[in-house]
Tab-separated table of C-alpha atoms in Angstrom:
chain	number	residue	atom	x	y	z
A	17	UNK	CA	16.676	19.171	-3.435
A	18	UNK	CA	17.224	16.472	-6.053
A	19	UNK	CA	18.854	14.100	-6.743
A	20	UNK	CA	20.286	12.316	-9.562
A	21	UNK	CA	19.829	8.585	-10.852
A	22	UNK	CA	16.800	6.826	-9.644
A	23	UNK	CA	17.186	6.584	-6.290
A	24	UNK	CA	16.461	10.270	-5.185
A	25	UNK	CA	15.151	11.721	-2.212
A	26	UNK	CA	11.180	11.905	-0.931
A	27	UNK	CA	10.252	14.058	1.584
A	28	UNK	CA	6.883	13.878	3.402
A	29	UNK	CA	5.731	16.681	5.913
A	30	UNK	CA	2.528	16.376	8.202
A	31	UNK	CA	1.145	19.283	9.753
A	32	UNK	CA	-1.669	20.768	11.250
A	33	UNK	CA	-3.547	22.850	8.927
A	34	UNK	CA	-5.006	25.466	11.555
A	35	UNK	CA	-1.613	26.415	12.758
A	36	UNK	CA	0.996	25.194	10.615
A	37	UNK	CA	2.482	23.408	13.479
A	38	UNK	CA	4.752	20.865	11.735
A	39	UNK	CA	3.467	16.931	13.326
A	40	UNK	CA	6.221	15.099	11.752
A	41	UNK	CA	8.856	15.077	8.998
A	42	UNK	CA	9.653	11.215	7.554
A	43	UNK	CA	12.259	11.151	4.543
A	44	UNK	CA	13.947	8.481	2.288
A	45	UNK	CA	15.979	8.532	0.090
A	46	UNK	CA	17.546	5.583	-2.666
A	47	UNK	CA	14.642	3.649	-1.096
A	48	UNK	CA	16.139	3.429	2.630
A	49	UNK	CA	14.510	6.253	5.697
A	50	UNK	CA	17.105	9.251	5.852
A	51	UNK	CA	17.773	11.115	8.505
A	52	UNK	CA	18.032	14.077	6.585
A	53	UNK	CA	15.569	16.394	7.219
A	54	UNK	CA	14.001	19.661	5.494
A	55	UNK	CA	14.857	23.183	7.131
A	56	UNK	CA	12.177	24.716	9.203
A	57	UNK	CA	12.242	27.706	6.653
A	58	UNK	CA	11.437	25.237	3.826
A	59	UNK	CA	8.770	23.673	5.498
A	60	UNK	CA	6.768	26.981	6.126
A	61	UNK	CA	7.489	28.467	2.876
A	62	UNK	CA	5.794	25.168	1.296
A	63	UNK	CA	3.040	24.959	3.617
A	64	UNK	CA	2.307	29.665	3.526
A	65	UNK	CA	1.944	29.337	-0.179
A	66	UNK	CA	-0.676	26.575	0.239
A	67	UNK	CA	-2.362	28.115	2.842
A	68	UNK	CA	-2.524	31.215	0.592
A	69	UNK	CA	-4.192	29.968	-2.448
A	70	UNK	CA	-6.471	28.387	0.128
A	71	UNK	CA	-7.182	31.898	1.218
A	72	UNK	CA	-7.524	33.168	-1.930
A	73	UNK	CA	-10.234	30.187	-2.971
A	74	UNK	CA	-7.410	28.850	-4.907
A	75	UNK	CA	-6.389	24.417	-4.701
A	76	UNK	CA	-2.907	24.336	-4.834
A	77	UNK	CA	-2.441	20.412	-5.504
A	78	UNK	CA	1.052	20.221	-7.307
A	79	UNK	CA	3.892	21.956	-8.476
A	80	UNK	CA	7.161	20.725	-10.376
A	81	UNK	CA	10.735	22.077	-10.423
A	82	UNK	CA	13.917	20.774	-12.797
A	83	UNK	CA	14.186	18.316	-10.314
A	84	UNK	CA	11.715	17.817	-7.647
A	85	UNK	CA	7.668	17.319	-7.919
A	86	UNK	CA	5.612	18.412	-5.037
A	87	UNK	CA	2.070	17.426	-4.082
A	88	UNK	CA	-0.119	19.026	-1.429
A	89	UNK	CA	-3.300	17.446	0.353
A	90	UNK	CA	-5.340	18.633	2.875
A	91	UNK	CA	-7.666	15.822	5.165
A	92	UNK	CA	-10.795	17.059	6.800
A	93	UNK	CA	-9.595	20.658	7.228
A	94	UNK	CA	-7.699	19.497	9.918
A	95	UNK	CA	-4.280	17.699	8.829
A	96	UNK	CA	-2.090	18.853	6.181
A	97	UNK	CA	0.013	16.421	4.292
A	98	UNK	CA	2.933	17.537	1.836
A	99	UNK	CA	5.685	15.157	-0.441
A	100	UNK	CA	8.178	16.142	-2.133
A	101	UNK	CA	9.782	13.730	-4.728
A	102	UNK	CA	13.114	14.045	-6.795
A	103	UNK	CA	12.516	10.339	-7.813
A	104	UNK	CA	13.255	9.810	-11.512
A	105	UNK	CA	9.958	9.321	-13.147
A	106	UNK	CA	7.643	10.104	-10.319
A	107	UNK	CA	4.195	11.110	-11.165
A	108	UNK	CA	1.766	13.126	-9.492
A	109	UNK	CA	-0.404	10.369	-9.023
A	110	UNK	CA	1.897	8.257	-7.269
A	111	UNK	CA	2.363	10.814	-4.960
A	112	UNK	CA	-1.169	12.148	-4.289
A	113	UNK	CA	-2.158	8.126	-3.671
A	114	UNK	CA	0.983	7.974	-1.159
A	115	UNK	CA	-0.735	10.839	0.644
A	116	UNK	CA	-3.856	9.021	0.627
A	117	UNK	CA	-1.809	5.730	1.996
A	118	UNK	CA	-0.277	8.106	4.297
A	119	UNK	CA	-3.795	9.753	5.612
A	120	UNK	CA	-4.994	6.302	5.796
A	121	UNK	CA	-2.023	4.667	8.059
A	122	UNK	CA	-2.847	7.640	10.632
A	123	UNK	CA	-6.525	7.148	10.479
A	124	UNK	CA	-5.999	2.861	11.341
A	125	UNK	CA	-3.652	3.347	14.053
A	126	UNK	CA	-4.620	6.794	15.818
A	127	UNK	CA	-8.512	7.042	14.916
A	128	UNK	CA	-10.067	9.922	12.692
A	129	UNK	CA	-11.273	11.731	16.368
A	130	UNK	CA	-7.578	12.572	17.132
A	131	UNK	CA	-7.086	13.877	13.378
A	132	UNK	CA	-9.680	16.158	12.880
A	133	UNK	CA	-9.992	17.424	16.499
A	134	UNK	CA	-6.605	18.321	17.720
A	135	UNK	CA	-6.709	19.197	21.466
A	136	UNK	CA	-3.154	18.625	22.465
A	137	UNK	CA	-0.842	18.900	19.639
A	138	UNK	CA	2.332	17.278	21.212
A	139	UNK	CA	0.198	14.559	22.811
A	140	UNK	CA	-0.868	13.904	19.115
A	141	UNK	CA	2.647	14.023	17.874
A	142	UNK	CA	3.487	11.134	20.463
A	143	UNK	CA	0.409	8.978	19.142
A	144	UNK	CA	1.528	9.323	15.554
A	145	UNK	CA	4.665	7.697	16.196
A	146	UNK	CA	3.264	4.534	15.978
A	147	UNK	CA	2.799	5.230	12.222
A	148	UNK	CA	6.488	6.125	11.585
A	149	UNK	CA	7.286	2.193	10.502
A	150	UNK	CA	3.909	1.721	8.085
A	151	UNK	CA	4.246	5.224	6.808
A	152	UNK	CA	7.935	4.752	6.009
A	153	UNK	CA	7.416	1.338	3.984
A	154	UNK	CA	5.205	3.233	1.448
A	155	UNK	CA	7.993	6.106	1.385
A	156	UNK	CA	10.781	3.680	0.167
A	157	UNK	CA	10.589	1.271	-2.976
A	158	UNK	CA	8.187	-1.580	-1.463
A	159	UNK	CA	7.683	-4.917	-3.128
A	160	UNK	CA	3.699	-4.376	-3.010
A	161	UNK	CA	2.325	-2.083	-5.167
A	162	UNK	CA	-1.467	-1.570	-3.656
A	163	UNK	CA	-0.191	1.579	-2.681
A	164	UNK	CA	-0.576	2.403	-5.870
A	165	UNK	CA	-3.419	0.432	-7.632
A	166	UNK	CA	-5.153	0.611	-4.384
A	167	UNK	CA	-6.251	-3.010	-4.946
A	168	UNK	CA	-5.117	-5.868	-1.782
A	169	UNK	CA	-1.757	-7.959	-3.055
A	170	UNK	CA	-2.387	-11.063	-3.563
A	171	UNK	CA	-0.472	-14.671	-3.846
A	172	UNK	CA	-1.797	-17.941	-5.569
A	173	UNK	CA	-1.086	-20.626	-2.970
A	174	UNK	CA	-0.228	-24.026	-4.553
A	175	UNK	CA	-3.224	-25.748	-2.843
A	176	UNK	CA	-5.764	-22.847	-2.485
A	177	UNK	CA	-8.850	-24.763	-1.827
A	178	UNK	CA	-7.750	-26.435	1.447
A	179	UNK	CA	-6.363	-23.763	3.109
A	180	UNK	CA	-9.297	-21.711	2.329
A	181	UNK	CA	-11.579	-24.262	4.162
A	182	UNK	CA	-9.183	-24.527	6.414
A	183	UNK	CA	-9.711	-21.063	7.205
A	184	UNK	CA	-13.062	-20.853	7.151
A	185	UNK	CA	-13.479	-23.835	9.644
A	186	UNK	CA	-11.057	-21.464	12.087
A	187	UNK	CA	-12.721	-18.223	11.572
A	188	UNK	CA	-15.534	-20.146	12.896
A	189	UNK	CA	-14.287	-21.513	16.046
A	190	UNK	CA	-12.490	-18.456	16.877
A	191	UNK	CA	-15.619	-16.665	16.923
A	192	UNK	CA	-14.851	-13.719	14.138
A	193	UNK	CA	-15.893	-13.973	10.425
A	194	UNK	CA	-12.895	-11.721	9.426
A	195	UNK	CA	-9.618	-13.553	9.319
A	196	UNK	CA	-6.868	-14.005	6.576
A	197	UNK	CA	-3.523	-15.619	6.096
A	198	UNK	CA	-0.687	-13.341	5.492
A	199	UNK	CA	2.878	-13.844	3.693
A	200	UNK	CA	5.617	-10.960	3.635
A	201	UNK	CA	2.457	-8.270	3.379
A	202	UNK	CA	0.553	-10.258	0.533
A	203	UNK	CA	-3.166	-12.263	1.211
A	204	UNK	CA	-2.663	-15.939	0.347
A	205	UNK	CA	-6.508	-16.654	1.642
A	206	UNK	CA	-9.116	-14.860	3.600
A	207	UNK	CA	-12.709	-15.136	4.422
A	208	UNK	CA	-15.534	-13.954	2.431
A	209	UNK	CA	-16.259	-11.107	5.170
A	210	UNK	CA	-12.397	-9.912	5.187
A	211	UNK	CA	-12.903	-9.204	0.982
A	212	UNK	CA	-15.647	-7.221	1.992
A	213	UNK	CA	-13.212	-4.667	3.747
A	214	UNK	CA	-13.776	-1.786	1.925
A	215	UNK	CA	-10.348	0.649	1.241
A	216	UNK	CA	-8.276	1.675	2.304
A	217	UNK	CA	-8.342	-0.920	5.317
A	218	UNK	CA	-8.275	-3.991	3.109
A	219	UNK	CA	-5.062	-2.859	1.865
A	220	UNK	CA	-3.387	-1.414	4.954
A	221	UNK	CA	-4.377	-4.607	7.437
A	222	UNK	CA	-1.906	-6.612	5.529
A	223	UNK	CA	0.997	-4.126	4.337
A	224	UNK	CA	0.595	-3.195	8.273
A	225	UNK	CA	1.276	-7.168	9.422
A	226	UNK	CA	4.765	-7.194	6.678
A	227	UNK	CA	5.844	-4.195	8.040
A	228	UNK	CA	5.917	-5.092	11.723
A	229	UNK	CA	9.131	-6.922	13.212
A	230	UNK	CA	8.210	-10.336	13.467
A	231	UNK	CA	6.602	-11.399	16.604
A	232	UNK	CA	4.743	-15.009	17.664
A	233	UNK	CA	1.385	-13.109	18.601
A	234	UNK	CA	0.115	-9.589	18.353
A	235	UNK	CA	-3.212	-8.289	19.648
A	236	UNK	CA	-3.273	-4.657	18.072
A	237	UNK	CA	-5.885	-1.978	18.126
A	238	UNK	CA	-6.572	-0.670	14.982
A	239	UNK	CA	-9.103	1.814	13.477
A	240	UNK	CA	-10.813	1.294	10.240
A	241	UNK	CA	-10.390	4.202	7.683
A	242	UNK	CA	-13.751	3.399	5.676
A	243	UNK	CA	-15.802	1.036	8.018
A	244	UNK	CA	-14.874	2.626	11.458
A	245	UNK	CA	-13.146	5.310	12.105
A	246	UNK	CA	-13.566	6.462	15.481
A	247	UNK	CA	-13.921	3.184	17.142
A	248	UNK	CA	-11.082	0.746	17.664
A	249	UNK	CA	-10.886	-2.712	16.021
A	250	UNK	CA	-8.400	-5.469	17.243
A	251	UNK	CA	-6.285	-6.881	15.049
A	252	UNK	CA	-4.795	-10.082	15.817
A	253	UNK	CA	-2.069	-12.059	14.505
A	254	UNK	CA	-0.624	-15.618	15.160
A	255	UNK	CA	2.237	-16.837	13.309
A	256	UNK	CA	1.832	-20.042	11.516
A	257	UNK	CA	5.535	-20.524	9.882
A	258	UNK	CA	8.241	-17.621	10.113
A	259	UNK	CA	6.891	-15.106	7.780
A	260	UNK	CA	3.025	-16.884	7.798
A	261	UNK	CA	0.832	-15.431	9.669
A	262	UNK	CA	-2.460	-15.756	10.687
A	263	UNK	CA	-4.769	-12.205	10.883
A	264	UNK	CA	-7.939	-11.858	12.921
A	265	UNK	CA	-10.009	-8.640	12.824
A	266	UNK	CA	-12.325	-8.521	15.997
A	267	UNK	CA	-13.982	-6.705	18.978
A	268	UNK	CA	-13.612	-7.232	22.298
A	269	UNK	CA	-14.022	-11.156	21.990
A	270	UNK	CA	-12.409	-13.550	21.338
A	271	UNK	CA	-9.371	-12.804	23.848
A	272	UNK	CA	-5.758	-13.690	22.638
A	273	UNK	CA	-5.388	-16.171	25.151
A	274	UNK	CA	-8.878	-18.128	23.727
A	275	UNK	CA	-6.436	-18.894	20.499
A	276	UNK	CA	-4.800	-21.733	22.375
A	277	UNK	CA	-2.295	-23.928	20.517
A	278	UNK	CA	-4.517	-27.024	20.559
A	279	UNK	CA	-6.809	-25.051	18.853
A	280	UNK	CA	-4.227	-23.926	15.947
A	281	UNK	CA	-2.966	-27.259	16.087
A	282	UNK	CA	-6.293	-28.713	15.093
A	283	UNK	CA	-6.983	-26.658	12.039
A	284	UNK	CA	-3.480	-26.049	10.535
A	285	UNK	CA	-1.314	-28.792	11.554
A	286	UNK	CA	-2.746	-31.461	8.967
A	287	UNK	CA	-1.770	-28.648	6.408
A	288	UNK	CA	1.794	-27.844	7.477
A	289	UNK	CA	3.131	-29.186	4.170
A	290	UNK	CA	0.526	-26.302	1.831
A	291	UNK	CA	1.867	-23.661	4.798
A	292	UNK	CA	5.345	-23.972	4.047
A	293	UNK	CA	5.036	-24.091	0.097
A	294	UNK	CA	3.106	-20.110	0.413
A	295	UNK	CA	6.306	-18.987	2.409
A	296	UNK	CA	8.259	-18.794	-0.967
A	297	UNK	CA	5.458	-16.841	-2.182
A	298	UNK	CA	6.173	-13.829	-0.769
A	299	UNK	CA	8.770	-12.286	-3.658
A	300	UNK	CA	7.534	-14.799	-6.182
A	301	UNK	CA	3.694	-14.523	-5.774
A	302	UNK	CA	3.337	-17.662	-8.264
A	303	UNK	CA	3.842	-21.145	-7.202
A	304	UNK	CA	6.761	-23.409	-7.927
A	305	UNK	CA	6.057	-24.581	-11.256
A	306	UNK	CA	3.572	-22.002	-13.027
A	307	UNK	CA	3.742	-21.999	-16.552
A	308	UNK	CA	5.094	-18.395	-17.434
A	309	UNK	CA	7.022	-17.477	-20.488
A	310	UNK	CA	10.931	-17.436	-20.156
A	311	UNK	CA	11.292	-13.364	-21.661
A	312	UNK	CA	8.270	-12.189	-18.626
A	313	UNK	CA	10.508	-10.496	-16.607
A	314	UNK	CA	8.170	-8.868	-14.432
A	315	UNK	CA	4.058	-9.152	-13.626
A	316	UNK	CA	1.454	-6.854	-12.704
A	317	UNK	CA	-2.251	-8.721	-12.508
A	318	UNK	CA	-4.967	-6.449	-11.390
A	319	UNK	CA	-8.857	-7.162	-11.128
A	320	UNK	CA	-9.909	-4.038	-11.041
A	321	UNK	CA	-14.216	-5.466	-9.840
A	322	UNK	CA	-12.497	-6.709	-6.813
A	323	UNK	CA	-9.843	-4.810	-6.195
A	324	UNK	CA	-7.216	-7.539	-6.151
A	325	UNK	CA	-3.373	-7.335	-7.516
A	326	UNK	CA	-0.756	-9.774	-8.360
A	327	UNK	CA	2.660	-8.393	-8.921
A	328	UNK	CA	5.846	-10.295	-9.525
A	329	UNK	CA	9.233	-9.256	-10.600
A	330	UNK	CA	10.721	-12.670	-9.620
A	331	UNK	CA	9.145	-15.211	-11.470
A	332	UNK	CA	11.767	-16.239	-13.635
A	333	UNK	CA	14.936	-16.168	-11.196
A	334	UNK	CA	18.155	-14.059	-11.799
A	335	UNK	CA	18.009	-11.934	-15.166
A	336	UNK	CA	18.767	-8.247	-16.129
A	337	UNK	CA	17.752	-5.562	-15.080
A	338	UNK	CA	17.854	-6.186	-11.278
A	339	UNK	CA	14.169	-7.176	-9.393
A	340	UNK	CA	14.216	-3.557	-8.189
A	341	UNK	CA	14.924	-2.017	-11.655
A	342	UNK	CA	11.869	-3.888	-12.903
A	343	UNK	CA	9.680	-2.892	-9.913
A	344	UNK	CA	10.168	0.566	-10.975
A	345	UNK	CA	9.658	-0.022	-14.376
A	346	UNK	CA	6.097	-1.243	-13.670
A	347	UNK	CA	4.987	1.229	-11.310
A	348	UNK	CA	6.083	3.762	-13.168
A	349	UNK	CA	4.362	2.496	-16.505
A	350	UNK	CA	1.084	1.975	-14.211
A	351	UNK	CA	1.008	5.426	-13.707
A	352	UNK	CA	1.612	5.929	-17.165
A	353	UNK	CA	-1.176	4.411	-18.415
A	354	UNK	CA	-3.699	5.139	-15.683
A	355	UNK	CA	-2.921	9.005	-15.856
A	356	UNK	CA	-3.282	8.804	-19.573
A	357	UNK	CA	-6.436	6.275	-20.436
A	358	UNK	CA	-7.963	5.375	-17.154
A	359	UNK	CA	-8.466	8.096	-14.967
A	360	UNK	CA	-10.427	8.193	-11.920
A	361	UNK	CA	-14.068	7.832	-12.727
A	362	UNK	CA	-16.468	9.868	-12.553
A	363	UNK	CA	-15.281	12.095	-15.122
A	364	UNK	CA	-13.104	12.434	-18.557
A	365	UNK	CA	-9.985	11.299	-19.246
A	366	UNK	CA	-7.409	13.878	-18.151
A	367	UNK	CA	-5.435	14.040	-21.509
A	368	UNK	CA	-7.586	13.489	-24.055
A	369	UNK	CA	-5.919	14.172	-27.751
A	370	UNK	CA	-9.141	13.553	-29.778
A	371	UNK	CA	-12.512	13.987	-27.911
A	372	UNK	CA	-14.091	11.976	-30.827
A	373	UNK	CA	-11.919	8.907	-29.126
A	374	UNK	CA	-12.706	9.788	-25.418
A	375	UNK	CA	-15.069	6.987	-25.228
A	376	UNK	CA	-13.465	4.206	-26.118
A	377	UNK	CA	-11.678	2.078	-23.896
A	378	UNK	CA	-7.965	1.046	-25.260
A	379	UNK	CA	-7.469	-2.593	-25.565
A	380	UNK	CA	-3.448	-2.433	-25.201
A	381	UNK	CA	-1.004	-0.271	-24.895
A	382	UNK	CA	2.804	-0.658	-25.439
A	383	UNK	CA	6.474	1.021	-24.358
A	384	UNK	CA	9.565	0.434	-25.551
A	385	UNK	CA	12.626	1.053	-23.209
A	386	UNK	CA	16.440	1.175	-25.013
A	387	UNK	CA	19.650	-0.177	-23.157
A	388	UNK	CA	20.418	2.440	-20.118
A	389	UNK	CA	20.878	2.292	-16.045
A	390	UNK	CA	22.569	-1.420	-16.522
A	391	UNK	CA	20.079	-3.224	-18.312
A	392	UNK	CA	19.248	-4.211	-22.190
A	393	UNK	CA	15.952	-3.183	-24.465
A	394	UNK	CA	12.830	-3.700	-22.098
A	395	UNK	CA	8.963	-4.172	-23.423
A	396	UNK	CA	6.844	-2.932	-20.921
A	397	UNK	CA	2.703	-4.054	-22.298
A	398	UNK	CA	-0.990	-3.630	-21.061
A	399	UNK	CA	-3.560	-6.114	-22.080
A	400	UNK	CA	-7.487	-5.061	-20.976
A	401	UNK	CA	-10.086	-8.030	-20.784
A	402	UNK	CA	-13.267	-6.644	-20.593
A	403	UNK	CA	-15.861	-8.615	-18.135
């Protein structure tokens, strides 16, 4: 099953755990969907051996071959969830937060209820289809990485201030305190309520608008993971400028057809000049013009109290390695260090080489990359500010 260079192959099974009865099968592989797909013996051989340590009171989370890691994770008793990785440099953690991602996507867009009380198994398999296109963005090499830090990417708009009261002055006439502006899957403003999303909705609303062909106006029904699970949401979108695009989380008012043009006129035409400075934003993430040094080839910005992410690989134009060489190289050194000195708290670190050092909290940390897969020497580096 694996593959060499980076861009290997990731498999990702769904089934349901009573039965075994496989829901779907998504793959990818070199960071595109595949239509390669594991053999039915395969998948029951992976999913019997879980299902016997779970017999046996045993948690069979991961397992790693020469060339392939595998991660199993079961949701409510009810939904099974499998990946299999032969990804250079994959962790574990990558892969048990892309089941989580994965878990989550199902949850906004086919409601916990369906999950965790299966009644009609190929009905269900129908539903989930509408997943396929969120669920295969995470399974590829996406330009977000909240996937991973589970905080909501982020942009810094040029001129921030007005378009947030811009958008609070909207939210307000449209009737709905939860509304945001969207570019290529990142947040460029929202309301106070919409930061108040807890996860994994707050990062799934907005991969879930970049992922989506593009479309003038939406009026979706969505689920939220955390803050309502079993009853339907409506998320609406207008877009602003081709690739900007307005997000409204709401009940059953207002009605799409209450968003009138005069009304969007009103609030965002007198800002049409700040609107089309955030469509560049999208790759870049920093305005046209932010001081950065010349040798930062890539950016990862995380604020960890609000659960908020910046990440860059563009900021500097056209240098080696390629945008998606350095995109791996900071995802993968995230990992790195959040395996190693941050783990998931409560709890101990999970590698801990001298317990008299457990405590302490590492102010940097530093790797060193030699010339290999086209590029030069790299310095990848982790600064911590404490609050």
């Amino acid at each position: 099953m694996g593959e060499e260079g980076t861009g290997g192959t990731v498999h990702l099974l769904c089934l349901a755990a009573s039965s075994g009865v496989p829901l779907f099968c998504r793959s990818s592989r070199g960071g595109a969907p595949a239509r390669q797909q594991l053999p039915f013996s395969v998948i029951g051989s992976l999913n019997g051996v879980h299902m016997f340590g779970q017999n046996l009171e045993v948690q069979l989370s991961s397992a790693r071959t020469e060339d392939t890691t595998v991660v199993w994770k079961s949701f409510h008793d009810s939904i099974t969830l499998i990946v299999l990785s032969s990804e250079e440099g994959t962790s574990e953690l990558r892969l048990e937060r892309l089941l989580q991602m994965v878990f989550g996507a199902m949850v906004l867009l086919v409601g916990l209820e369906e999950l965790t009380n299966i009644r009609n198994v190929e009905r269900l398999k129908k539903e989930l289809r509408a997943s396929y296109c969120l669920i295969d963005s995470f399974l590829g090499e996406p330009e977000l990485i909240g996937d991973l830090t589970q905080c909501v990417d982020c942009v810094i708009p040029p001129e921030g201030s007005l378009l947030q009261e811009a958008l609070s002055g909207f939210a307000e006439a449209a009737g709905t305190a939860f509304v945001s502006l969207v570019v290529s899957g990142r947040v460029v403003a929202a309301t106070e309520s919409w930061w108040r999303l807890g996860l994994p909705e707050a990062v799934l609303l907005p991969w879930l608008v970049g992922s989506l062909p593009p479309q003038a106006a939406r009026d979706y029904p969505v689920y939220l993971p955390h803050g309502s699970p079993t009853v339907p949401h409506r998320l609406l979108t207008l877009t602003l400028l081709p690739g900007l695009e307005l997000c409204l989380l709401c009940g059953p008012h207002p009605p799409l057809s209450q968003l009138d043009p005069q009304l969007l006129e009103r609030w965002w035409q007198p800002l049409l000049d700040p609107l089309r400075a955030c469509l560049t934003l999208g790759p870049r993430a920093l305005p046209d013009g932010f001081a950065l040094h010349a040798d930062i080839l890539g950016l990862l910005l995380l604020n960890l109290e609000r659960k908020r992410c910046l990440f860059t690989v563009q900021a500097l134009g056209d240098k080696e390695p390629a945008p998606e060489q350095r995109r791996r190289l900071l995802r993968n050194f995230y990992s790195l260090v959040t395996t190693t000195y941050f783990p998931p708290e409560p709890g101990p670190p999970e590698k801990v080489e001298d317990a008299g050092h457990g405590a302490q909290l590492p102010r940097a940390c530093y790797l060193v990359l030699g010339p290999g897969m086209g590029h030069g020497p790299v310095s990848v580096s982790l600064f911590i500010r404490s609050q």
